[in-house]
Structures are given as C-alpha cells and as structure tokens.
Tab-separated table of C-alpha atoms and ligand atoms in Angstrom:
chain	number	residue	atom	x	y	z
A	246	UNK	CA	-99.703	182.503	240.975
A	247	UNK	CA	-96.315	182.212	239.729
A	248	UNK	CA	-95.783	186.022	239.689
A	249	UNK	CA	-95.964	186.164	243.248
A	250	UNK	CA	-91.750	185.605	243.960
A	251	UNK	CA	-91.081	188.876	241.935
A	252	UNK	CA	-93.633	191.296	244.085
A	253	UNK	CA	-91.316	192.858	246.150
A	254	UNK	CA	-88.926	193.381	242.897
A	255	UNK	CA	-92.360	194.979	241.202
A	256	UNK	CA	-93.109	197.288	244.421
A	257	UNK	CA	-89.687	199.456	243.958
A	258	UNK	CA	-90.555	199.923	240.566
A	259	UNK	CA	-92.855	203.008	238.841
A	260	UNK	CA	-95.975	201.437	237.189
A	261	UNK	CA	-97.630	200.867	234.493
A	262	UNK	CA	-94.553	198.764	233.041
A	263	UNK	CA	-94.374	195.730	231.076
A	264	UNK	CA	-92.688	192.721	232.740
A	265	UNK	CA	-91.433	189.792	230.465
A	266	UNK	CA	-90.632	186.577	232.255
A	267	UNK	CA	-87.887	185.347	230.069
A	268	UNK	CA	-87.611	181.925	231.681
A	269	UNK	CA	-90.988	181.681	229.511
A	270	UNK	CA	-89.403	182.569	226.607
A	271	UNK	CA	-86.994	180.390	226.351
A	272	UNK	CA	-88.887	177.572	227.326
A	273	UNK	CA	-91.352	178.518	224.374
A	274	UNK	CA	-88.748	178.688	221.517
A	275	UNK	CA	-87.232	175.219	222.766
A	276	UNK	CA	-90.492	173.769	222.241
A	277	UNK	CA	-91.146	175.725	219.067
A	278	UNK	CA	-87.883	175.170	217.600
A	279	UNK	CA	-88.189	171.265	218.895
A	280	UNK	CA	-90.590	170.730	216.294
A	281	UNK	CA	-89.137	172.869	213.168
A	282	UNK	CA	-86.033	170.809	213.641
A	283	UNK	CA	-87.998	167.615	213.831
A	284	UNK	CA	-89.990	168.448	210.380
A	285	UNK	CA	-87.292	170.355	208.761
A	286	UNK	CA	-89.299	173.405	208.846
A	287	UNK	CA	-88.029	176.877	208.758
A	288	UNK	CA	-89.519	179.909	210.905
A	289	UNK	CA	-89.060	183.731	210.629
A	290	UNK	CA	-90.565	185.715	213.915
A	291	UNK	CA	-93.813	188.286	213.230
A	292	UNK	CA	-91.584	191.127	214.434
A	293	UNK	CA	-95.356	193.227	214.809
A	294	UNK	CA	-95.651	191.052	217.669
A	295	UNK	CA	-92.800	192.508	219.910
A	296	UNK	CA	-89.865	194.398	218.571
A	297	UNK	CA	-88.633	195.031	222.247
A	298	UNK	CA	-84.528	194.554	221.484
A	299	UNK	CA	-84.137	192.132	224.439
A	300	UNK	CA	-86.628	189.606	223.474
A	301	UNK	CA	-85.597	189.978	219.399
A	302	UNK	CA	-82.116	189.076	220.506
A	303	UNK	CA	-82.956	185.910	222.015
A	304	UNK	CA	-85.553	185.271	219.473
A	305	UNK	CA	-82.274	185.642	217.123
A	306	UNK	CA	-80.330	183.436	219.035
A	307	UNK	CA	-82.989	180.457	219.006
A	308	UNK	CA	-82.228	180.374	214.845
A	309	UNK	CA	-85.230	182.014	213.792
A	310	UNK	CA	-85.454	184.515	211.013
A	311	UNK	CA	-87.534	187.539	210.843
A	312	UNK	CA	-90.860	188.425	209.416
A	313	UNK	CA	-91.289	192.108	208.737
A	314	UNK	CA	-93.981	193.760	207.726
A	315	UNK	CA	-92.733	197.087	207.129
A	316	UNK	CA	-89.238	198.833	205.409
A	317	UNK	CA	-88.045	199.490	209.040
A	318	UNK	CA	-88.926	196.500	210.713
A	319	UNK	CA	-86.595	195.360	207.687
A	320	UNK	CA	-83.670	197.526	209.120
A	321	UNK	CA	-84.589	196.746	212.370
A	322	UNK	CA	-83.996	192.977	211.431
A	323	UNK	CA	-80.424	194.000	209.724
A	324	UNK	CA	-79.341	195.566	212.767
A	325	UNK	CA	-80.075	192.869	215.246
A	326	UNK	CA	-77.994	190.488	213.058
A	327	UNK	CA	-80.806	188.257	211.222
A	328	UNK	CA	-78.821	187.054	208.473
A	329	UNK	CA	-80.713	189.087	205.663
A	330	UNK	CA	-81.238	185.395	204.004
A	331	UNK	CA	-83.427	184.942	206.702
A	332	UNK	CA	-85.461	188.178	206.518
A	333	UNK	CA	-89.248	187.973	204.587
A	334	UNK	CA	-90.940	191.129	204.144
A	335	UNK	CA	-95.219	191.065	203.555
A	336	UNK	CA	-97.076	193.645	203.482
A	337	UNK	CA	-100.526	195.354	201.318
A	338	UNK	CA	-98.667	198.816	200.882
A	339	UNK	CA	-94.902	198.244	200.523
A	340	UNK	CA	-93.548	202.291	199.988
A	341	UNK	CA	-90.961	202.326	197.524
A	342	UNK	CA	-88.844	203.599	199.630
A	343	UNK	CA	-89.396	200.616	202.177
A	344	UNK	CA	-88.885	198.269	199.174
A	345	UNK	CA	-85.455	200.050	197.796
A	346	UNK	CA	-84.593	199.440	201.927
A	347	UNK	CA	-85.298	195.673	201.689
A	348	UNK	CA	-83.710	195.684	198.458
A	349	UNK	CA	-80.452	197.008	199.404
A	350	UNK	CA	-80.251	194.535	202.483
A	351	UNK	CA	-80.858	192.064	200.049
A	352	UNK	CA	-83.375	190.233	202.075
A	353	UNK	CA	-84.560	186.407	201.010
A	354	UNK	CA	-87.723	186.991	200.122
A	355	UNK	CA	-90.813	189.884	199.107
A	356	UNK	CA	-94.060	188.491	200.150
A	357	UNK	CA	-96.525	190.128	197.326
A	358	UNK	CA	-99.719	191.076	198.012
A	359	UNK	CA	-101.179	192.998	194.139
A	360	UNK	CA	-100.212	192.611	190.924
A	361	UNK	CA	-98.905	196.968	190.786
A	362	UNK	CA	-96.600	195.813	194.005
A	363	UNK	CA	-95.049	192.832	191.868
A	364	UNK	CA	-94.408	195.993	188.828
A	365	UNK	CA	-93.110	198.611	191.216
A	366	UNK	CA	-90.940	195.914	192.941
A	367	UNK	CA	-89.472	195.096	189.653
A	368	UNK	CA	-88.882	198.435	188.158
A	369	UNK	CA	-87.216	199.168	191.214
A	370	UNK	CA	-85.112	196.312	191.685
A	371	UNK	CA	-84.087	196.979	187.985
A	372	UNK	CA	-83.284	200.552	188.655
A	373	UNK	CA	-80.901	199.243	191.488
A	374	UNK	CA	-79.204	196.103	189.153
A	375	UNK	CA	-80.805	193.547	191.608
A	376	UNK	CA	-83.264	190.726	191.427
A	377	UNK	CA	-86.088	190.362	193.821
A	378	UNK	CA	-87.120	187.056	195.258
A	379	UNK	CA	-90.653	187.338	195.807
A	380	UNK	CA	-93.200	185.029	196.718
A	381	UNK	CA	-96.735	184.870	196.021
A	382	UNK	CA	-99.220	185.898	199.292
A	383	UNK	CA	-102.347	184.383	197.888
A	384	UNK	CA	-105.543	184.906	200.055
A	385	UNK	CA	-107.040	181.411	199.748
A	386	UNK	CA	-111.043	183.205	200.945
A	387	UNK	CA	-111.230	180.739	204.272
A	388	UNK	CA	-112.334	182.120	207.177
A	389	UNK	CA	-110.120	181.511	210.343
A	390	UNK	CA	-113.218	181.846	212.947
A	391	UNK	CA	-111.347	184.530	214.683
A	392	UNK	CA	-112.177	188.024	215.905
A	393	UNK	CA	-113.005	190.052	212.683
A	394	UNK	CA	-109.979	192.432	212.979
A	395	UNK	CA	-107.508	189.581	212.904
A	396	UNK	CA	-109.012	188.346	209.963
A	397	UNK	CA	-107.369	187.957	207.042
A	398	UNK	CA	-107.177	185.468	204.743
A	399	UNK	CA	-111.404	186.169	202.844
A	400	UNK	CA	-111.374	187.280	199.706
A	401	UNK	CA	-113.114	190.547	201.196
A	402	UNK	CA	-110.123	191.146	203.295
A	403	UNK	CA	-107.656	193.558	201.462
A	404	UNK	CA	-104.962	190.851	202.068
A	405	UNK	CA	-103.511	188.790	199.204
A	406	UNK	CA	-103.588	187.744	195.991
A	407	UNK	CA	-107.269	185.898	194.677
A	408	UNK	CA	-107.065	182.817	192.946
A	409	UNK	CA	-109.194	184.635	189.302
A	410	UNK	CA	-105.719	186.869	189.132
A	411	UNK	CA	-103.006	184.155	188.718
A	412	UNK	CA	-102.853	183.588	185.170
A	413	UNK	CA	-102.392	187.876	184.573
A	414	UNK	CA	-99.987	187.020	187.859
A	415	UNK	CA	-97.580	184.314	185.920
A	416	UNK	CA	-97.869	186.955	182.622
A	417	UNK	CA	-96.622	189.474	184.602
A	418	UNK	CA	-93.583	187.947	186.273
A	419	UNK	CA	-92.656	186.073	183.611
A	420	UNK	CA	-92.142	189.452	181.925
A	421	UNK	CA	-90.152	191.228	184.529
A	422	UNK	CA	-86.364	190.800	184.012
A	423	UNK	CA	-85.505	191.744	187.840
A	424	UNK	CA	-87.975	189.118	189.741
A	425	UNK	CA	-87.692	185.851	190.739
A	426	UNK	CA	-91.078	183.745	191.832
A	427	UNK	CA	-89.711	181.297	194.632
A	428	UNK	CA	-92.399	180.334	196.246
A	429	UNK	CA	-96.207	180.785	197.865
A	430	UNK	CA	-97.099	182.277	200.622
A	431	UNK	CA	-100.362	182.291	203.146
A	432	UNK	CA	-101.395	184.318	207.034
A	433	UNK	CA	-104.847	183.574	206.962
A	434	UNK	CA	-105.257	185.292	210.331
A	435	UNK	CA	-104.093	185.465	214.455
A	436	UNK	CA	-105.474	183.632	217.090
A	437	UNK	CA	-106.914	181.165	215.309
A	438	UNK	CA	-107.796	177.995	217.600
A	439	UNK	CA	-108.937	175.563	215.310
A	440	UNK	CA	-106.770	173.002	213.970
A	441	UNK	CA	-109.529	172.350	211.020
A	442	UNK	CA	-108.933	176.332	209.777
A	443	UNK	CA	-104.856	175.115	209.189
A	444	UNK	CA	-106.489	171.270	207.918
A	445	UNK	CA	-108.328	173.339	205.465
A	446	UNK	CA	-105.157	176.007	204.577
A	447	UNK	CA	-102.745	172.940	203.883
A	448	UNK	CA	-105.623	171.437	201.363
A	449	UNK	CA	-105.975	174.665	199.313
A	450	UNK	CA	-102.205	174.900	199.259
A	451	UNK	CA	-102.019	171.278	198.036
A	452	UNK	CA	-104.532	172.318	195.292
A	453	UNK	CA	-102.764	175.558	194.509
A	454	UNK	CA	-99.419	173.657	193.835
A	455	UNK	CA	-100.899	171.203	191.529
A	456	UNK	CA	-102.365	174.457	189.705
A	457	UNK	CA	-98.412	175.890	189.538
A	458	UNK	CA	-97.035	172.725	188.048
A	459	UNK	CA	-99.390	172.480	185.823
A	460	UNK	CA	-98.068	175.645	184.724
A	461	UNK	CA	-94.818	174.408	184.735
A	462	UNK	CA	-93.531	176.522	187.476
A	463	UNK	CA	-91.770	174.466	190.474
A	464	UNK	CA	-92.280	176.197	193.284
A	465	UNK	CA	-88.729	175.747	196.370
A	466	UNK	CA	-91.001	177.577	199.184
A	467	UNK	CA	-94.157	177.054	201.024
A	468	UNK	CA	-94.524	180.059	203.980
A	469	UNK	CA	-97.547	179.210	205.831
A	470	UNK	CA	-97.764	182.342	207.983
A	471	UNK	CA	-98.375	182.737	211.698
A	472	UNK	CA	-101.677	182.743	213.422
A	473	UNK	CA	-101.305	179.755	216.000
A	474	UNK	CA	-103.351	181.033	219.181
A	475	UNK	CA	-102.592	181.131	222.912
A	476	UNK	CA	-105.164	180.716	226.086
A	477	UNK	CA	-106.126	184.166	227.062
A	478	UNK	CA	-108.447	182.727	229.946
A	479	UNK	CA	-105.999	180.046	231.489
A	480	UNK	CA	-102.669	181.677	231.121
A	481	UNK	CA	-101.138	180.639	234.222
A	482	UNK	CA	-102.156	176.750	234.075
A	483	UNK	CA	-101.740	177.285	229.781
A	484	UNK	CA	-98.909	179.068	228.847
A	485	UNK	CA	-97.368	176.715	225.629
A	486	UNK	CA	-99.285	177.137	222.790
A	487	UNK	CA	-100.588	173.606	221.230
A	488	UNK	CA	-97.165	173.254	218.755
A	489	UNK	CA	-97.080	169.071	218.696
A	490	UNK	CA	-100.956	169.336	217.348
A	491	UNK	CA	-100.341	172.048	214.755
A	492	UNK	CA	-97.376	171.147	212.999
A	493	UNK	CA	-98.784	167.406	213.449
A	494	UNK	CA	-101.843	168.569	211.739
A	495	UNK	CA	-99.513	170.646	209.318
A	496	UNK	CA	-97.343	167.460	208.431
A	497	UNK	CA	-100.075	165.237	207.417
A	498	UNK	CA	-102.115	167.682	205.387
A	499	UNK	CA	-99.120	169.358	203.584
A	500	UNK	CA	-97.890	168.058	200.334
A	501	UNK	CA	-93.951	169.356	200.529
A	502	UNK	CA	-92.507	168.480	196.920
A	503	UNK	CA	-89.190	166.924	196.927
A	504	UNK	CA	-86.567	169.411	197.994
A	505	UNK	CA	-89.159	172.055	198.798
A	506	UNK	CA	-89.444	174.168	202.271
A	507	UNK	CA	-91.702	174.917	204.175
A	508	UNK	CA	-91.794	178.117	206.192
A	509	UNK	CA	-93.879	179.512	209.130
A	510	UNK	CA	-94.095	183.042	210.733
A	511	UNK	CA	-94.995	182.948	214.433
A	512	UNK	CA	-96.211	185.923	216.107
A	513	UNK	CA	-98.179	185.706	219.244
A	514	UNK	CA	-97.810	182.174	220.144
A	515	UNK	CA	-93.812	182.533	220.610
A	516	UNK	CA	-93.865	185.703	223.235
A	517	UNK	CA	-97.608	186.714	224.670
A	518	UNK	CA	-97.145	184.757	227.401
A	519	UNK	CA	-94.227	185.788	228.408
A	520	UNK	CA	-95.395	189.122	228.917
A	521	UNK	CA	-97.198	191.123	231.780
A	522	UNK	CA	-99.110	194.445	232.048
A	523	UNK	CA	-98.222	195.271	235.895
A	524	UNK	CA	-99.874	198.477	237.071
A	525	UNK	CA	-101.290	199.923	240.392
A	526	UNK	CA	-104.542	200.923	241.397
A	527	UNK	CA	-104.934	204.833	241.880
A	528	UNK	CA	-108.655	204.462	243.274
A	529	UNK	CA	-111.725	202.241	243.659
A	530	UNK	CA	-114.709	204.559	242.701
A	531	UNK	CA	-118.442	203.746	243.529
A	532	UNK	CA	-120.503	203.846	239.918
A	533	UNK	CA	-124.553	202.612	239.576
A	534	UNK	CA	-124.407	199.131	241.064
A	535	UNK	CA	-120.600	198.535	240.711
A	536	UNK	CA	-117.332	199.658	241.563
A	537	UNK	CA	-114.435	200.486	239.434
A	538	UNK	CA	-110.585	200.191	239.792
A	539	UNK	CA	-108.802	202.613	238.359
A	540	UNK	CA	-105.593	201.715	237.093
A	541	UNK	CA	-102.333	203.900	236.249
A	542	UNK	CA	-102.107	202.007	233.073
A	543	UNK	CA	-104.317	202.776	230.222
A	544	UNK	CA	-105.644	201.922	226.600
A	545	UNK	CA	-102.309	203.779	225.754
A	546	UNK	CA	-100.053	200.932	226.921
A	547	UNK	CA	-102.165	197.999	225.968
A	548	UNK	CA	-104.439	198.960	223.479
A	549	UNK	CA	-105.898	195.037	222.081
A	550	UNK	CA	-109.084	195.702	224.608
A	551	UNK	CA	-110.253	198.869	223.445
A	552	UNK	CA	-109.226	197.838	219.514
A	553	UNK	CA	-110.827	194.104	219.878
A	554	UNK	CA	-112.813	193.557	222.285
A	555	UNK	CA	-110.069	191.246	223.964
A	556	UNK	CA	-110.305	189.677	227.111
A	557	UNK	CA	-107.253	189.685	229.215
A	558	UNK	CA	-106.564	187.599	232.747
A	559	UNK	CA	-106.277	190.066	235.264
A	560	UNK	CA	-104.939	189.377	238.938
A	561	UNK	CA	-104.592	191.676	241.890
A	562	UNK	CA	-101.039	190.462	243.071
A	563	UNK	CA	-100.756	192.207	246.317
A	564	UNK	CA	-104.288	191.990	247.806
A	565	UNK	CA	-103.969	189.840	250.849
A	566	UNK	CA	-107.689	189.752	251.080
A	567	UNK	CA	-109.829	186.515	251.122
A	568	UNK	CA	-112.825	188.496	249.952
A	569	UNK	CA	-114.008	188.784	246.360
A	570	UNK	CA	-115.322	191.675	244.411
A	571	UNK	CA	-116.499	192.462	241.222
A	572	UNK	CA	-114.535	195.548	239.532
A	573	UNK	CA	-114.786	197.143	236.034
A	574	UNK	CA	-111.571	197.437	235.491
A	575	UNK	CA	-110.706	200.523	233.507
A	576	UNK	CA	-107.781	203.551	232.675
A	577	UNK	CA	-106.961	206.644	233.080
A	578	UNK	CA	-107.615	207.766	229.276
A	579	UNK	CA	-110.093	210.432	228.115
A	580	UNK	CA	-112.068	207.645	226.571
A	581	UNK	CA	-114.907	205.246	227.415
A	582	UNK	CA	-113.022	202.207	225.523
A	583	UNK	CA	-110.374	202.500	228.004
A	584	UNK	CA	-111.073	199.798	230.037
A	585	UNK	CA	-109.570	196.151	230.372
A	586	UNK	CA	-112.267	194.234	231.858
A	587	UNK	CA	-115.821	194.066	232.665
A	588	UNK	CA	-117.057	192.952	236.312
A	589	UNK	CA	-113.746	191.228	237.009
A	590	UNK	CA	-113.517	188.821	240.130
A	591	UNK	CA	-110.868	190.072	242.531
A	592	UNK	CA	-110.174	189.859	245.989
A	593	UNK	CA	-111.495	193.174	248.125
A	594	UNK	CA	-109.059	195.779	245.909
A	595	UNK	CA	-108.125	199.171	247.237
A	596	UNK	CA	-105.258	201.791	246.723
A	597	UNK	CA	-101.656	201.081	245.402
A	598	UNK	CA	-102.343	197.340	244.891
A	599	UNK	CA	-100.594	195.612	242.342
A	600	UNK	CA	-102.249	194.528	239.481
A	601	UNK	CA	-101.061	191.872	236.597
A	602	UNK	CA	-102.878	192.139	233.405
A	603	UNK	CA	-101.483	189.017	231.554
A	604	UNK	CA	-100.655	187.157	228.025
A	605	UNK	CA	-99.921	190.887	227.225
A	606	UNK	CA	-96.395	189.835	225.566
A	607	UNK	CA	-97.725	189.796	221.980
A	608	UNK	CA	-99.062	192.841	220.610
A	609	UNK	CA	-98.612	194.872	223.474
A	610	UNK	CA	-95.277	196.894	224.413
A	611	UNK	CA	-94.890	197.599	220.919
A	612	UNK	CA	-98.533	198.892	220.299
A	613	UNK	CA	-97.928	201.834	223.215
A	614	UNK	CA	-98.833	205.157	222.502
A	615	UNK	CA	-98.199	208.349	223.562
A	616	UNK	CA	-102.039	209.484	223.694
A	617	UNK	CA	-102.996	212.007	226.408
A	618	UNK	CA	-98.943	212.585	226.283
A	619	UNK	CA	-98.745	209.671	228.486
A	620	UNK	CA	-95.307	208.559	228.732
A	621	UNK	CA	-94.314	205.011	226.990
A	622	UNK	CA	-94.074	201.889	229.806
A	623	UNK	CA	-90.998	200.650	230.528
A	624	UNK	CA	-89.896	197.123	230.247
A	625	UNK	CA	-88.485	194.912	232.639
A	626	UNK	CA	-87.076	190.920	232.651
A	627	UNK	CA	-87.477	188.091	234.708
A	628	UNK	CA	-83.551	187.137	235.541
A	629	UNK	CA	-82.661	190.795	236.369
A	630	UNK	CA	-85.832	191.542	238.974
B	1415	PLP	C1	-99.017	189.341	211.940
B	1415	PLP	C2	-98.440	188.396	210.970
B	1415	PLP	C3	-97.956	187.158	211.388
B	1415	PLP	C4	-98.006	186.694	212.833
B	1415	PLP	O1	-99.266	186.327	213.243
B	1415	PLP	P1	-99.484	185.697	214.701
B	1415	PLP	O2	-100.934	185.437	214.757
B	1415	PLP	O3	-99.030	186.682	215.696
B	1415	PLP	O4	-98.707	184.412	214.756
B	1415	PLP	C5	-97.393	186.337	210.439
B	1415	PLP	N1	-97.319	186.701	209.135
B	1415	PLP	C6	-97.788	187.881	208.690
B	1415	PLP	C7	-97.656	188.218	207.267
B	1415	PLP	C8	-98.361	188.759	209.591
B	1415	PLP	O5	-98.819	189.932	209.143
C-alpha cells in the first residue's frame, strides 16, 4: 500500500500518532473546489471534522469558509483568517455567550435550530446594536439510511426546525427588530451513500421555497449541509469521495432562484482520507479460539468504533510475513468497547509491528481524549516525514 515509502519515517517516531498525508488533501479540495467553481456553489468546512491548525490552514487557503458548530469553533475560525463573511454557525444549544462571540465577529450567518434560539439571538443582538443574519435549519423528517447516531435530519431527531412551526417561525422574525432571515438551511446527516437521500433533500427544498414565496419572503441562500460519504472498506483503491455524482445529482434536482446561492458544508468527505491512525502492537495474546493484538492506541485516540460501531481498514505495515491471521484487534483502555476490529485478516502479527488504522482523518484527531490520563496523539504530515 501506498503508506509503505514513509515506514522508516513512522519507525523513529513514538506511537499511537495520527499521520495526515497532505498530498491527499490537496488533491481532494482541487476536486471539491473543481466543482463549486463549475456550479457557482459556495462551501464552508464542518470544522467538527478536524480542527488540527495545519489542515484548517490549507483548507483556508483552497477558498472555503467555515462551518462551526460551537462559539469557539467560531473564534477558532477568526483566528485562522476565515473572512468572518464566510463563517456559518449551527448548532441545537447555541450559549449566549457563544452567540454574543459570533456576534461580535460578525459572522455571515446563524443557522437556527428553535424558535427560543431565534428570541435569545435577537434580544442579544439588540443588546449589542447589531443585526443577526440567520438562516432557517429546517429538519425536512427524511431519513439518510445512515448509522443511527449520524442521523439527523427525522423529525424525532432533536435537529431543526419542523415544517407545523413555520408560520409561528415567520411571526416571530418578522417581529424582531435585530434579525435578518437570509436564507434556509438543511444537514440531514454524515455518511450518507445514497444519491436518492440528496434527490429527495433537493425536492423538499424545492417545495419549501415555493411555501416561502408564497409568503412573500425571497429567500438569497440555500445551505445544503455536509454529509457526502467516503469508502471505509476500499480506502486505498477509493480515496475521492463521489463529488461529479453529487453535485450532478444536486444541480438537476435543485431549483436555485435567480440570483440565489447555494451553499454546502463538507465534513468528512474533504479530510478522512487523508488521515491515518498509526500505532504499534504491544502483544498478541491467546483468548478462546482467537488471538488478539494489542495496540498502544486506544478508544481514547479514535473513538468512532467504540461510539458507532464503525468499521475501519486496518493494515499491519511492517509485517513481512506471507501468512494470514485473524486478530481482534483491540486497546489498551479499561473498557470492553475498546477495540477497532473484529477477526481482522493480517499477515502473522507479533511485537512492535506497525499498524495503520485508516480513513481516520475525519472525526478522529479532534475526538481524542484524555481517558485513563492517556496522553493526546500527536500529529504528523506527509511532506515533512
Ligand atoms: C457535522 C456537520 C456537517 C458535516 O457533515 P459531514 O458528514 O462530515 O460532511 C455539516 N453541517 C453541520 C451543521 C454539521 O453539524
């Protein structure tokens, strides 16, 4: 596998770290940003997904905005540099103190997700002599046939605005002074791998807009969220997301209104692939009828496993044997949901081997924790190693 040239680069280093191949990268966001220039379409990065400094910057640097989902993923944004006019903010439980931050760094837009968030937002931007732009984060109850924790966009899911609150919705805002509606917005979900789920989105949104003008209200945005998946099993032979289908399939589905944008927030499709677990093997134990490596990285520094049920590809990069085994591959954590894999096919694994646990760029790094007082995995780049 393509990891291979930068062994002896991983052997002088401690494990468990995160490696980020940032020849990936960049060939990711030149595809990506291929297509928003081709459609005209605008995109602000799911900071959630990685808010490692080194891969923001060049996130930055490839023209995308940022997508925040919290009052210091806000500052974070200001500090890098994102122009705050390219800064969106969602979000179920906005503090006011998070919203006062956003406020003050005059971000473009407040993704609102309740009716009391649109009040507070307002009372507090009138406090401060400023006027929000918000948009409206409807939850349009389709289900994106994706794992149930990345699920969002039901209308049992706490996400959102339903459709039965508009009208109370429009009363509302068109009685607060210090708000601004500019647009809709929709993040149905992550991961979601089929096209039909973002067919159906663009459809409701179509509907939803004809409901708006009827109201008279002209709406200058469209945001349709992130949630574009990548190929956990094939990494190696897969590692672009499908971007020429999806914004294909968004084109001709989407009705943009003259002058309107339309916005996207990718998360996981822009960065998990450029990422890598890389830890070593501290022993191969004998259990009932299988064997299990024992790695120096735990649930700690990649958690999605233990909180999903997700599958990761996982190589042994050093084993030069032509044998295969069958290892549960598991941590080092005080807990039996510390484990990455169930009987995983490796070559004969002993030792101090080397082992890649991959597509771990997206919710990963920035998910560590210091749990058992484990210390936090470092993070190291493809042009430097
Ligand atoms: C997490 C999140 C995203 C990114 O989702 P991905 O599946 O990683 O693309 C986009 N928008 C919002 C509001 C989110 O919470």
């Amino acid at each position: 596998m393509q990891l291979t040239r930068f062994v002896n680069g991983f052997k002088r280093l401690e494990t468990p770290f995160y490696f980020y191949d940032l020849d990936i990268l960049d060939q990711t966001l030149r595809l990506y940003t291929k297509f928003l220039r081709k459609y005209g379409y605008q995109a602000h990065f799911a900071m959630k997904a990685n808010a490692n400094p080194r891969i923001l910057e060049m996130i930055h640097r490839s023209g995308l905005g940022a997508d925040c989902v919290s009052g210091n993923e806000v500052q974070l944004a200001l500090d890098m540099g994102f122009d705050p006019d390219t800064i969106v903010y969602a979000g179920v439980g906005k503090s006011d103190r998070e919203i006062r931050t956003a406020l003050q760094g005059g971000i473009f837009c407040f993704n609102c997700e309740s009716i009391p968030e649109i009040r507070i937002i307002n009372d507090l931007a009138s406090q401060m002599g400023k006027t929000a732009r918000i948009s409206l984060r409807l939850n349009p109850n389709i289900d994106a046939h994706t794992n149930k924790h990345i699920t969002t966009g039901r209308s049992r899911d706490k996400f959102g605005i339903s459709e039965w609150m508009l009208d109370e919705v429009l009363g509302i805002i068109a009685a607060s002074r210090n708000i601004k509606l500019i647009g809709l917005h929709f993040h149905i979900g992550s991961q979601v791998e089929d096209m039909q789920v973002f067919e159906k989105l663009c459809k409701k949104v179509n509907s939803y807009q004809k409901w708006f003008e009827q109201h008279d209200i002209h709406l200058e945005h469209i945001n349709l969220g992130g949630g574009i998946a990548v190929d956990y099993e094939n990494p190696i032979e897969n590692p672009f997301s499908p971007f020429e289908t999806y914004f294909e399939t968004i084109n001709s589905n989407l009705e943009v209104r003259k002058g309107q944008k339309v916005h996207f927030e990718p998360g996981r499709a822009l960065i998990a692939q450029s990422g890598y677990l890389i830890s070593r093997v501290l022993y191969v134990k004998i259990g009932r009828g299988k064997k299990f490596a024992i790695l120096d990285a735990g649930m700690n520094d990649l958690i999605r496993p233990a909180l999903y049920g997700a599958n990761h590809a996982i190589f042994n990069i050093t084993s030069a044997s032509q044998k295969k085994e069958v290892y549960d591959v598991v941590g080092p954590v005080c807990e039996s949901a510390d484990r990455f894999g169930l009987a995983v096919k490796l070559p004969e694994t002993g030792r101090g081997d080397l082992i890649a646990i991959c597509s771990t760029g997206a919710y990963g790094q920035v998910m560590g924790m210091r749990y058992n007082q484990r210390e936090l995995a470092q993070a190291y780049y493809s042009p430097d190693l």
